[in-house]
PDB file of C-alpha atoms in Angstrom:
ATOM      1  CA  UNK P 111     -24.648-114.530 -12.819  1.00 90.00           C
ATOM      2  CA  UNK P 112     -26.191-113.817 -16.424  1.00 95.00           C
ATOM      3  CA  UNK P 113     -24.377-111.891 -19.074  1.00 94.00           C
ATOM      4  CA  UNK P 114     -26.707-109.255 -19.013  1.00 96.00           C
ATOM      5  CA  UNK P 115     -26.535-108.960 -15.191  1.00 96.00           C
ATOM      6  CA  UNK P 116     -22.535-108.571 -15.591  1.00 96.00           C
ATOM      7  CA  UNK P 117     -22.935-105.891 -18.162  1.00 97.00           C
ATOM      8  CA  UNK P 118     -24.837-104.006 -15.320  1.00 96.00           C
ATOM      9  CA  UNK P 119     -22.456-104.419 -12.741  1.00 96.00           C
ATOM     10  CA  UNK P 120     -19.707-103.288 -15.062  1.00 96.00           C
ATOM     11  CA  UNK P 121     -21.467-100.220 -15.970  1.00 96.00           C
ATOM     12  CA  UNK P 122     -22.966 -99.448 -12.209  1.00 95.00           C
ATOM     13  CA  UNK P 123     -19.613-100.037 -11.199  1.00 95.00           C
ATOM     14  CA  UNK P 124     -17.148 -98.198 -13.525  1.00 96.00           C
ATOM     15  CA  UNK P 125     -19.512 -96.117 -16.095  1.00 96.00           C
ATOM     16  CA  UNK P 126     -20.265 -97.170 -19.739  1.00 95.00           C
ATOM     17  CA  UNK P 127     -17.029 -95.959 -21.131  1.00 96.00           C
ATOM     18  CA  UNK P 128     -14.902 -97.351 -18.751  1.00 97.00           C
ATOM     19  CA  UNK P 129     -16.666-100.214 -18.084  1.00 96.00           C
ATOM     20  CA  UNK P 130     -16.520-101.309 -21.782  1.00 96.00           C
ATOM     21  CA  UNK P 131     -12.868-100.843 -22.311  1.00 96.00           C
ATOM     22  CA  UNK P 132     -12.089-102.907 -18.554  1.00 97.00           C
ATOM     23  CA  UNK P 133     -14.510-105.976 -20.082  1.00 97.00           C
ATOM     24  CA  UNK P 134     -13.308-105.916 -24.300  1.00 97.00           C
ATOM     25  CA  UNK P 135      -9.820-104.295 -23.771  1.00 97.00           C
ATOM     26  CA  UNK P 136      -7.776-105.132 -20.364  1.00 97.00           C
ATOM     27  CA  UNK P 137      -5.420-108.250 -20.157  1.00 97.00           C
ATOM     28  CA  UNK P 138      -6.206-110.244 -16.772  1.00 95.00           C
ATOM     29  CA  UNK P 139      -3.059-112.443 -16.009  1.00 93.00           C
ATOM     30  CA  UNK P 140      -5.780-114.951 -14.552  1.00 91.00           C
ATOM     31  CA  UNK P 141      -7.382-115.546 -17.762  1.00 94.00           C
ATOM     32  CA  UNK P 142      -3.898-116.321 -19.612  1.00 94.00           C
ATOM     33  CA  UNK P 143      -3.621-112.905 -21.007  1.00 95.00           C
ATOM     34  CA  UNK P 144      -7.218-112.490 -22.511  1.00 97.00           C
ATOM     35  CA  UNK P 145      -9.944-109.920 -21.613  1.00 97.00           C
ATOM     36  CA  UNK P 146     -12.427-110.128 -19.968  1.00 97.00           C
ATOM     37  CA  UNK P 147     -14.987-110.376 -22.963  1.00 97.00           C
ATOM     38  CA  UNK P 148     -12.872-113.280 -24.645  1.00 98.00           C
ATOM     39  CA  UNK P 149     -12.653-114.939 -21.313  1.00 98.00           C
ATOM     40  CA  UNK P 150     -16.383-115.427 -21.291  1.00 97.00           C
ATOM     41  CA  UNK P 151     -16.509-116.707 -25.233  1.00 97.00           C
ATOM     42  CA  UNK P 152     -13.847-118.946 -24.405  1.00 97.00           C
ATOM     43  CA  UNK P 153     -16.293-120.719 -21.655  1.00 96.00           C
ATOM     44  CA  UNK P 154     -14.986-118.802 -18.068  1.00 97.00           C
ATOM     45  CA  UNK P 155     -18.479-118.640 -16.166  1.00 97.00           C
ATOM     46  CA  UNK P 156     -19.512-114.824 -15.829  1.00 97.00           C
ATOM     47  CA  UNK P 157     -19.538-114.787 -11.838  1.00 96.00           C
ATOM     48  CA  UNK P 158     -15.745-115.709 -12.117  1.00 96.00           C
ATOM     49  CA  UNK P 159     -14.868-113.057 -14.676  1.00 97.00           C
ATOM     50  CA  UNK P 160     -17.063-110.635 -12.669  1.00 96.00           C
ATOM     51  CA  UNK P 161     -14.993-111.221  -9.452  1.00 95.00           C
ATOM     52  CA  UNK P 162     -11.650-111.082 -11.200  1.00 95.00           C
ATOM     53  CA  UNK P 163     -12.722-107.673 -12.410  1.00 96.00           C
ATOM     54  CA  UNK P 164     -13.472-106.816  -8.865  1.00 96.00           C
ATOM     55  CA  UNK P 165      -9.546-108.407  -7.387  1.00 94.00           C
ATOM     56  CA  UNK P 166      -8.241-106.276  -9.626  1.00 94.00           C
ATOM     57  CA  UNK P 167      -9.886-103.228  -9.721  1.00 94.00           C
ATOM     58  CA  UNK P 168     -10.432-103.250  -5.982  1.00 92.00           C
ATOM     59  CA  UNK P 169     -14.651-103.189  -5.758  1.00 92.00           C
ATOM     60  CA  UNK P 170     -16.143-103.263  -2.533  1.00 88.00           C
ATOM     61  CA  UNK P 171     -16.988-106.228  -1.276  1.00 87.00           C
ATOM     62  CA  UNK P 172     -20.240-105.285  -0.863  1.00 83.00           C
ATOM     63  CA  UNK P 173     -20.708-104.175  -4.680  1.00 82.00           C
ATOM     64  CA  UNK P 174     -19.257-108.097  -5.604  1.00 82.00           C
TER      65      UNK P 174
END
């Protein structure tokens, strides 16, 4: 998964506004207490951010 494609599932999934504070300002136990956003700088691949996001905010498997 590309950046830009995980900025499209975030916003397809939970709107712009929303989507932007789950990615820059949620905590995810399962990155150590960082967001999403500083997950990804730090070197976590996209597709595993992207289907942490979806554990925890319940998505549909089908949207993952």
């Amino acid at each position: 998964m590309r950046l830009q494609e995980f900025w499209g599932q975030i916003r397809s999934q939970f709107g712009d506004l929303r989507g932007e504070s789950i990615a820059r300002d949620h905590v995810f136990s399962a990155f150590g207490g960082r967001t999403a956003v500083a997950a990804i700088d730090s070197g976590v691949p996209v597709r595993t951010v992207w289907l942490a996001i979806c554990e925890e905010f319940d998505v549909p498997a089908q949207a993952r």
